Amino acid sequence: MVFAPPARHLLRAKDLADARYFEPLDVDDLAGAAGLSRAHFSREFRRAFGESPHAYLLTRRMERAAALLRTTDRSVADICFSVGLRSVGSFTTCFTRTYGVSPTAYRVAFPPAVNHALVPACVLRAYGRPQRRTFREDSDPARD
Amino acid sequence: MIRIANAHLWVHDQDEALAFYTQRLGMEVRADVTVAELGNFRWLTVGPAGQPDIAIALMAIPGAPVMDSETAEQVRNLMAKGFAGTIFLATDDCQAAYEELRGRGVEFVEEPEERPYGIDSAFRDPSGNSIRLTQVREVASV
């Protein structure tokens, strides 16, 4: 068995966020998937992928929520819970900060009839994941 | 007519990759040749049973003088981060294939899900390369 580059373990954590974003995952779970302590994991993840694991997980959830808003008629609260978040208020705030419009307004702007080129799901997920927009979390290392 | 014959994929370790692509994915070995006069370069290709004219070359990342050590390290890192490429596999029955592969220990990162173009799922090989497994929906021709 060949020694895998350290980034391979970080990729396991990233994959866990992509695969299980709908569960109540947090950064500790991601660190566990990489087999690293939380502080070391957050540092290494940021070095490898250019953003904190917290930001990656949150933007994955925002990307999934946006997709559900565009493609389903489920309620905002239902979608919030479906992407692993538990507070509708925080979800709405975070979504609005990310996309510049509220979840409801976002849905109106993308009626389901506007349908999509048949690009693979990996492309949708990778290119549809938003840039993180922050106000105060940047200065809060505990959120990493 | 020009056809696709082989496409190459970097792998972290050829033996590990060979075991994965044959024992887990059920592919066939098409070629496994080690060439002494080329510094023991190993030409290793695998392909799906029933599709004999297409193979994936599982290539070890070479050392100097083929690739300088810094570049080799970059490739190794890109691969480990999951950015070195994707293989798109097709199947007639995504759910059945998913269950079969899971039974052989393949860890999926996306379970089969309905998409506008069909039913799609994804996993990785041991090196970190992304592999999609898709049941493409038949689209009526216009």
Short mmCIF file of C-alpha atoms in Angstrom, two decimals:
data_model
loop_
_atom_site.label_atom_id
_atom_site.label_comp_id
_atom_site.label_asym_id
_atom_site.label_seq_id
_atom_site.Cartn_x
_atom_site.Cartn_y
_atom_site.Cartn_z
CA MET A 1 0.00 0.00 0.00
CA VAL A 2 1.43 3.31 -1.06
CA PHE A 3 1.33 6.30 1.24
CA ALA A 4 -1.40 8.63 -0.05
CA PRO A 5 -0.73 12.37 -0.26
CA PRO A 6 -2.27 14.21 2.73
CA ALA A 7 -4.70 16.00 0.41
CA ARG A 8 -6.39 12.65 -0.31
CA HIS A 9 -7.64 12.62 3.30
CA LEU A 10 -8.86 16.20 2.99
CA LEU A 11 -10.75 15.18 -0.14
CA ARG A 12 -12.60 12.57 1.94
CA ALA A 13 -13.84 15.39 4.16
CA LYS A 14 -14.89 17.44 1.14
CA ASP A 15 -16.69 14.42 -0.29
CA LEU A 16 -18.48 13.93 3.03
CA ALA A 17 -19.77 17.52 2.86
CA ASP A 18 -20.94 16.92 -0.71
CA ALA A 19 -22.55 13.57 0.07
CA ARG A 20 -24.11 14.25 3.48
CA TYR A 21 -24.83 17.99 3.53
CA PHE A 22 -28.45 17.13 4.40
CA GLU A 23 -27.44 15.64 7.74
CA PRO A 24 -26.57 17.81 10.75
CA LEU A 25 -22.87 17.69 9.85
CA ASP A 26 -20.39 20.13 11.28
CA VAL A 27 -16.68 20.79 10.96
CA ASP A 28 -15.89 18.20 13.65
CA ASP A 29 -17.48 15.52 11.48
CA LEU A 30 -15.46 16.65 8.48
CA ALA A 31 -12.26 16.63 10.56
CA GLY A 32 -13.13 13.10 11.65
CA ALA A 33 -13.48 11.98 8.03
CA ALA A 34 -10.00 13.31 7.34
CA GLY A 35 -8.62 11.75 10.51
CA LEU A 36 -7.27 15.05 11.80
CA SER A 37 -7.79 17.23 14.84
CA ARG A 38 -10.21 20.06 14.18
CA ALA A 39 -7.71 22.91 14.32
CA HIS A 40 -5.15 21.13 12.17
CA PHE A 41 -7.87 20.01 9.75
CA SER A 42 -9.27 23.50 9.25
CA ARG A 43 -5.82 24.88 8.53
CA GLU A 44 -4.91 22.11 6.09
CA PHE A 45 -8.29 22.20 4.34
CA ARG A 46 -7.96 25.92 3.76
CA ARG A 47 -4.43 25.46 2.46
CA ALA A 48 -5.53 22.74 0.03
CA PHE A 49 -8.81 24.19 -1.21
CA GLY A 50 -8.53 27.91 -0.53
CA GLU A 51 -11.49 28.22 1.83
CA SER A 52 -12.44 27.01 5.28
CA PRO A 53 -14.32 23.72 5.70
CA HIS A 54 -17.13 25.67 7.36
CA ALA A 55 -17.44 27.89 4.29
CA TYR A 56 -17.31 24.90 1.96
CA LEU A 57 -20.09 23.06 3.80
CA LEU A 58 -22.23 26.18 4.07
CA THR A 59 -21.92 27.08 0.38
CA ARG A 60 -22.64 23.48 -0.60
CA ARG A 61 -25.86 23.77 1.44
CA MET A 62 -26.67 27.10 -0.24
CA GLU A 63 -26.04 25.59 -3.68
CA ARG A 64 -28.32 22.65 -2.92
CA ALA A 65 -31.00 24.93 -1.48
CA ALA A 66 -30.86 27.13 -4.58
CA ALA A 67 -31.26 24.05 -6.79
CA LEU A 68 -34.29 22.92 -4.76
CA LEU A 69 -35.82 26.39 -4.99
CA ARG A 70 -35.41 26.34 -8.77
CA THR A 71 -36.59 22.80 -9.38
CA THR A 72 -39.23 22.04 -6.74
CA ASP A 73 -42.23 23.74 -5.17
CA ARG A 74 -41.25 22.76 -1.62
CA SER A 75 -41.52 25.42 1.08
CA VAL A 76 -38.52 27.48 2.18
CA ALA A 77 -38.64 25.90 5.63
CA ASP A 78 -38.72 22.41 4.16
CA ILE A 79 -35.75 23.22 1.93
CA CYS A 80 -33.84 24.67 4.87
CA PHE A 81 -34.22 21.39 6.78
CA SER A 82 -33.49 19.36 3.63
CA VAL A 83 -30.02 20.86 3.34
CA GLY A 84 -29.09 20.10 6.94
CA LEU A 85 -29.82 23.47 8.53
CA ARG A 86 -32.14 23.84 11.47
CA SER A 87 -32.93 27.53 11.73
CA VAL A 88 -35.10 28.99 8.99
CA GLY A 89 -34.17 32.51 10.11
CA SER A 90 -30.42 31.87 9.78
CA PHE A 91 -30.99 30.04 6.51
CA THR A 92 -32.91 32.97 5.01
CA THR A 93 -30.28 35.45 6.19
CA CYS A 94 -27.41 33.38 4.83
CA PHE A 95 -29.19 32.70 1.53
CA THR A 96 -30.01 36.38 1.03
CA ARG A 97 -26.42 37.38 1.80
CA THR A 98 -25.14 34.75 -0.65
CA TYR A 99 -27.43 35.34 -3.59
CA GLY A 100 -28.45 38.94 -2.98
CA VAL A 101 -32.14 38.06 -2.91
CA SER A 102 -34.38 36.17 -0.49
CA PRO A 103 -35.14 32.49 -1.16
CA THR A 104 -38.67 33.40 -2.27
CA ALA A 105 -37.47 36.12 -4.65
CA TYR A 106 -34.79 33.78 -5.99
CA ARG A 107 -37.44 31.18 -6.80
CA VAL A 108 -39.56 33.72 -8.64
CA ALA A 109 -36.57 34.77 -10.72
CA PHE A 110 -35.99 31.19 -11.88
CA PRO A 111 -39.31 29.68 -12.89
CA PRO A 112 -38.98 25.92 -13.42
CA ALA A 113 -39.84 26.31 -17.09
CA VAL A 114 -36.46 27.94 -17.69
CA ASN A 115 -34.83 24.64 -18.19
CA HIS A 116 -31.31 23.95 -18.19
CA ALA A 117 -28.93 22.47 -20.65
CA LEU A 118 -28.37 18.81 -19.85
CA VAL A 119 -25.04 19.28 -18.13
CA PRO A 120 -23.86 16.62 -15.67
CA ALA A 121 -24.71 16.95 -12.00
CA CYS A 122 -21.05 17.31 -11.06
CA VAL A 123 -20.82 20.39 -13.27
CA LEU A 124 -23.99 21.88 -11.80
CA ARG A 125 -22.71 21.32 -8.30
CA ALA A 126 -19.19 22.54 -8.89
CA TYR A 127 -20.07 25.62 -10.92
CA GLY A 128 -23.32 26.40 -9.10
CA ARG A 129 -21.78 26.58 -5.64
CA PRO A 130 -21.72 30.25 -4.65
CA GLN A 131 -18.81 32.30 -3.41
CA ARG A 132 -19.14 32.85 0.27
CA ARG A 133 -20.36 36.30 1.32
CA THR A 134 -19.50 37.12 4.89
CA PHE A 135 -20.01 39.87 7.34
CA ARG A 136 -18.60 38.86 10.64
CA GLU A 137 -17.66 35.18 10.48
CA ASP A 138 -14.28 35.90 8.93
CA SER A 139 -13.01 37.21 12.22
CA ASP A 140 -14.37 34.26 14.15
CA PRO A 141 -11.93 31.35 13.94
CA ALA A 142 -14.33 29.15 15.92
CA ARG A 143 -16.55 29.01 12.83
CA ASP A 144 -13.83 27.45 10.70
CA MET B 1 -13.37 8.05 -39.06
CA ILE B 2 -11.58 8.96 -35.85
CA ARG B 3 -12.53 6.97 -32.74
CA ILE B 4 -11.51 7.09 -29.10
CA ALA B 5 -9.15 4.20 -28.35
CA ASN B 6 -7.55 4.96 -24.98
CA ALA B 7 -7.76 7.80 -22.53
CA HIS B 8 -5.21 8.19 -19.78
CA LEU B 9 -5.72 8.70 -16.08
CA TRP B 10 -2.99 9.40 -13.53
CA VAL B 11 -3.06 7.05 -10.59
CA HIS B 12 -1.31 7.14 -7.29
CA ASP B 13 -0.34 3.47 -7.39
CA GLN B 14 -0.84 1.15 -10.35
CA ASP B 15 -1.35 -2.04 -8.35
CA GLU B 16 -3.95 -0.38 -6.15
CA ALA B 17 -5.66 1.08 -9.23
CA LEU B 18 -5.58 -2.26 -11.04
CA ALA B 19 -7.26 -4.00 -8.10
CA PHE B 20 -9.90 -1.28 -7.91
CA TYR B 21 -10.77 -1.13 -11.60
CA THR B 22 -10.87 -4.92 -12.02
CA GLN B 23 -12.07 -6.34 -8.70
CA ARG B 24 -14.37 -3.51 -7.65
CA LEU B 25 -15.55 -2.11 -11.00
CA GLY B 26 -15.37 -5.40 -12.88
CA MET B 27 -13.27 -4.11 -15.78
CA GLU B 28 -10.91 -6.28 -17.79
CA VAL B 29 -7.17 -5.89 -18.08
CA ARG B 30 -6.40 -5.03 -21.69
CA ALA B 31 -2.63 -4.64 -21.38
CA ASP B 32 -0.14 -4.93 -18.58
CA VAL B 33 3.34 -4.61 -19.99
CA THR B 34 6.48 -3.47 -18.23
CA VAL B 35 9.17 -2.22 -20.58
CA ALA B 36 12.66 -2.67 -19.15
CA GLU B 37 14.37 -0.46 -21.72
CA LEU B 38 12.03 2.41 -20.81
CA GLY B 39 13.02 2.45 -17.18
CA ASN B 40 10.39 -0.18 -16.34
CA PHE B 41 7.56 1.94 -17.69
CA ARG B 42 4.36 -0.03 -17.13
CA TRP B 43 1.66 0.28 -19.78
CA LEU B 44 -1.46 -0.76 -17.92
CA THR B 45 -4.88 -0.47 -19.52
CA VAL B 46 -8.33 -1.60 -18.41
CA GLY B 47 -11.72 -1.43 -20.05
CA PRO B 48 -15.30 -2.50 -19.60
CA ALA B 49 -16.27 -6.02 -20.63
CA GLY B 50 -18.29 -5.79 -23.80
CA GLN B 51 -16.57 -2.64 -25.02
CA PRO B 52 -13.28 -3.99 -26.34
CA ASP B 53 -12.23 -0.98 -28.39
CA ILE B 54 -11.97 1.52 -25.53
CA ALA B 55 -9.56 1.40 -22.61
CA ILE B 56 -8.34 3.58 -19.79
CA ALA B 57 -4.57 3.76 -19.38
CA LEU B 58 -3.77 3.81 -15.67
CA MET B 59 -0.54 5.78 -15.65
CA ALA B 60 1.90 6.07 -12.79
CA ILE B 61 3.22 9.59 -12.25
CA PRO B 62 6.74 9.44 -13.63
CA GLY B 63 9.90 10.77 -12.05
CA ALA B 64 12.76 12.66 -13.68
CA PRO B 65 13.70 13.03 -16.47
CA VAL B 66 10.14 12.52 -17.79
CA MET B 67 8.64 14.78 -15.17
CA ASP B 68 10.59 16.91 -12.75
CA SER B 69 9.92 16.24 -9.11
CA GLU B 70 8.10 19.53 -8.54
CA THR B 71 5.67 18.87 -11.39
CA ALA B 72 5.17 15.28 -10.24
CA GLU B 73 4.29 16.57 -6.80
CA GLN B 74 1.81 19.03 -8.30
CA VAL B 75 0.12 16.28 -10.31
CA ARG B 76 0.03 14.02 -7.26
CA ASN B 77 -1.56 16.80 -5.24
CA LEU B 78 -4.08 17.72 -7.91
CA MET B 79 -5.13 14.10 -8.10
CA ALA B 80 -5.40 13.78 -4.33
CA LYS B 81 -7.56 16.91 -4.28
CA GLY B 82 -9.85 15.38 -6.88
CA PHE B 83 -9.03 17.80 -9.69
CA ALA B 84 -7.17 15.52 -12.07
CA GLY B 85 -10.13 14.42 -14.17
CA THR B 86 -13.35 12.48 -14.38
CA ILE B 87 -14.42 9.27 -16.08
CA PHE B 88 -18.06 9.20 -17.15
CA LEU B 89 -19.45 5.66 -17.16
CA ALA B 90 -22.86 4.75 -18.53
CA THR B 91 -25.17 1.94 -17.49
CA ASP B 92 -28.66 0.72 -18.38
CA ASP B 93 -29.63 0.46 -14.72
CA CYS B 94 -27.96 2.90 -12.35
CA GLN B 95 -29.64 1.62 -9.20
CA ALA B 96 -28.67 -2.01 -9.86
CA ALA B 97 -25.10 -1.05 -10.78
CA TYR B 98 -24.88 1.12 -7.67
CA GLU B 99 -25.95 -1.74 -5.46
CA GLU B 100 -23.58 -4.17 -7.14
CA LEU B 101 -20.60 -1.84 -6.79
CA ARG B 102 -21.47 -0.93 -3.22
CA GLY B 103 -21.58 -4.63 -2.47
CA ARG B 104 -18.00 -4.81 -3.71
CA GLY B 105 -16.92 -2.03 -1.37
CA VAL B 106 -17.10 1.02 -3.64
CA GLU B 107 -17.86 4.12 -1.57
CA PHE B 108 -20.19 6.45 -3.39
CA VAL B 109 -20.05 10.20 -2.91
CA GLU B 110 -23.38 10.67 -4.69
CA GLU B 111 -26.09 8.07 -4.50
CA PRO B 112 -28.28 7.55 -7.60
CA GLU B 113 -30.43 10.60 -8.11
CA GLU B 114 -32.87 11.72 -10.80
CA ARG B 115 -31.48 14.41 -13.06
CA PRO B 116 -32.95 16.04 -16.14
CA TYR B 117 -30.68 13.80 -18.27
CA GLY B 118 -31.16 10.53 -16.37
CA ILE B 119 -30.17 8.87 -13.12
CA ASP B 120 -26.70 9.82 -11.95
CA SER B 121 -24.30 8.78 -9.19
CA ALA B 122 -20.63 9.24 -8.40
CA PHE B 123 -17.70 7.71 -6.57
CA ARG B 124 -13.91 8.02 -6.55
CA ASP B 125 -11.07 5.68 -7.31
CA PRO B 126 -8.41 5.21 -4.62
CA SER B 127 -6.30 8.00 -6.14
CA GLY B 128 -9.11 10.55 -5.82
CA ASN B 129 -10.19 10.55 -9.47
CA SER B 130 -13.88 11.18 -9.89
CA ILE B 131 -16.00 8.57 -11.63
CA ARG B 132 -19.62 9.14 -12.55
CA LEU B 133 -22.05 6.36 -13.24
CA THR B 134 -25.06 7.46 -15.22
CA GLN B 135 -28.15 5.92 -16.67
CA VAL B 136 -28.75 8.30 -19.53
CA ARG B 137 -32.36 9.05 -20.29
CA GLU B 138 -33.36 8.29 -23.83
CA VAL B 139 -34.29 11.56 -25.46
CA ALA B 140 -36.70 11.42 -28.37
CA SER B 141 -34.94 12.68 -31.45
CA VAL B 142 -36.32 15.85 -32.94
#
